[in-house]
Amino acid sequence: MSKIKVGIVGYGTIGKRVADAVLLQEDMELVGVTAHSYNYRMLAAMARNIPLYEAPEVEDISKLKIAGNFPDFLSRVDIVVDCTPKKEGALMKEKYYAPLKKKAIFQGGEKSKTVDVSFCAQANYDSAVGKDYVRVVSCNTTGLCRTLHAIKQRYGIAAVHATMIRRGADPWDIRHGPINAIVPELQLPSHHGPDVQTVLPDVNIFTSALSVSTTLMHVHSITVDCKEIPSVEEALKLFENTTRIRVVDNASMVRSTAEVMEFAKDLGRDTRGDMPEIIIWKEGVGVTGNKLLYMQAIHQESDVVCENIDAIRAAMGFKDGKKSIEMTNKALGIDYCKSCIQ
Ligand code: NAD
């Protein structure tokens, strides 16, 4: 079978990781990535022989070796993964992808109305099969969908209340913050709750959010009113047995997001020391009555990467979601050494 020809538009935090993930898939070929400006990411891509194509509106890229212009790029790919900054993807769709009927995967910064379906592989893979425009929901929404979907399947969900403690900026980002404040999002619900409902429409969820001075991860504090009464032991088993969720414990000294990220590096996977699994602290899971409480951490730069790979397969018509998840996990080392906590 011929490989799926994939092109990445927007080679930033997410785009460069999706490009690397595509390179690791046996059924995909990376045609190239777009060059939008001259920067170290482009130099690294060039050094690794990843073909660079001119983005539609570019700053000075005369120092880069360019394989072709944007129409060349679009003519060579079966599907685009658009990883441009938020709201840019919708413009790119209107101007370039839709007129050529080119399939595209978008990121969480785009509105759900831009696409045919919002996506989290383990929750709704089937609904994206054969679709032209699929949106991988944001890092926070992906984390919420993974754990809530598992809980919903096992116990049923009456209501969810969740607070997102968000990282102020990505580690490389020198422009955003805060650097010395806790900033509440003064809009209720925060956008995360409605965003979860684009994937899990029947989950009654209310969210709030605040930003803090860290770059490493987001942390969520979640309370789920279950329809069936849960137990701590069983809920932990459920999380442990669900793909792309990793239970860690305080006893092994994974007590913070800093230690989670160090643990990620120590696992020695081939993916930048990323932690694509959603982290749940064993000691942070509790039950009172029908309420299940837990805390989870999200590595914002990487949890959506595997979702993009599954979204590519789904959009290209690969019907077996379970198999796609298995293939992606194997290629990216996801769930690797998951049961090393005793
Ligand atoms: P980023 O700023 O790191 O990267 C965006 C890249 O796109 C930059 O390299 C920029 O030069 C390039 N670009 C801008 N306009 C372009 C255009 N018209 N054509 C081609 N390239 C263009 O952004 P990011 O953090 O990777 O975010 C991308 C998307 O992923 C957004 O929708 C965002 O909401 C979503 N997302 C981000 C994170 C995160 O934590 N960074 C997590 C999940 C989802």
Short mmCIF file of C-alpha atoms in Angstrom, two decimals, residues 56 83 113-114 121 123-124 136 155 161 183 191 217 225 227 241 247 252 281 295 308 326 329:
data_model
loop_
_atom_site.label_atom_id
_atom_site.label_comp_id
_atom_site.label_asym_id
_atom_site.label_seq_id
_atom_site.Cartn_x
_atom_site.Cartn_y
_atom_site.Cartn_z
CA PRO A 56 2.31 31.69 1.39
CA CYS A 83 -0.01 23.89 12.89
CA LYS A 113 -16.98 25.46 13.20
CA THR A 114 -13.92 25.51 10.89
CA ALA A 121 -8.71 9.42 19.04
CA ALA A 123 -13.07 9.11 22.36
CA ASN A 124 -14.38 9.60 18.80
CA VAL A 136 -7.37 17.93 17.08
CA TYR A 155 -19.31 4.73 35.67
CA HIS A 161 -16.31 20.39 37.62
CA VAL A 183 -3.90 35.15 36.71
CA HIS A 191 -13.61 27.75 27.05
CA MET A 217 2.90 21.50 32.15
CA ASP A 225 -20.19 13.17 39.83
CA LYS A 227 -23.76 7.80 37.95
CA ASN A 241 -5.53 0.23 31.85
CA VAL A 247 -0.44 6.79 36.73
CA SER A 252 8.49 7.15 43.76
CA TRP A 281 -1.12 11.02 40.65
CA MET A 295 -5.47 15.58 39.64
CA ASN A 308 -2.60 14.32 14.89
CA GLU A 326 -1.78 0.86 18.49
CA ASN A 329 1.68 4.23 20.17
#
